[in-house]
Amino acid sequence: MNTLRKWFGPSKTEVWQRLCAETGGDYVDGGFWKGDKVQVAHGEWVITLDTYAVSTGKVTVVYTRMRAPYVNPDGFRFTIYRRGFFSEIAKWLGMQDVEVGHAEFDRDFVIKGTDEAKVRALFENARLRELIAAQPEIHLAVKDDEGWGGADFPADTDALSFHVGGIIKDVERLKLLFDLFAETLDQLCRIGSAYEAAPNLKF
């Protein structure tokens, strides 16, 4: 065990239990089939951290994800991720990329949204931009279901969702992700695109 720890560092379980101790969150052991998760309350919302796997038949890729369901009164949705080679090609082909008026942020990230004015109002929050920039990899979006083959959400409920390839075992990075979710949910409330009420959906 000590040799494995020396090679691979602490286990996900160790790191996530430490995360709970530092954030006041709950560590939920789901067993072999469901997997473990961390849940942290922020106001009426519950932010859930877990992992999931996608198999292509030959290769299985594990992702870290974070989700928080909330009541979305106006149906506003957005997606943000770091700019790269393929996103530049996609932009050239006409893909939406909303500029929010902050040069470095606009340079580094691609942003899509159902309402461009709301996108700009959302990312006018300097702390939110700072927390996003602190993530080396990020794909943050509002979703209205779990995707192909997954569950649909209640009509008035969406979920703030983050995912990235691999298992995050950096406590400080995970704490910043929880801060990012809390700040995003609060800002969505400020711009009228979330209600500070418990949604009828749990992860």
Coordinates of C-alpha atoms in Angstrom, one line a residue, residues 5 20 27 44 49 66 80 117 123 127 181 183 185 196:
R5 CA 0.7 5.5 -2.5
C20 CA -15.5 17.0 3.2
Y27 CA -19.1 11.8 1.9
E44 CA -31.2 25.7 -0.7
L49 CA -19.2 15.8 -6.9
M66 CA -20.0 18.3 -10.4
I80 CA -18.2 27.9 -21.3
A117 CA -27.4 39.9 -22.7
F123 CA -19.9 37.1 -16.5
R127 CA -15.2 36.7 -8.8
F181 CA -20.7 26.6 -8.3
E183 CA -20.8 31.9 -7.0
L185 CA -25.7 30.0 -8.6
E196 CA -33.2 30.5 -4.3

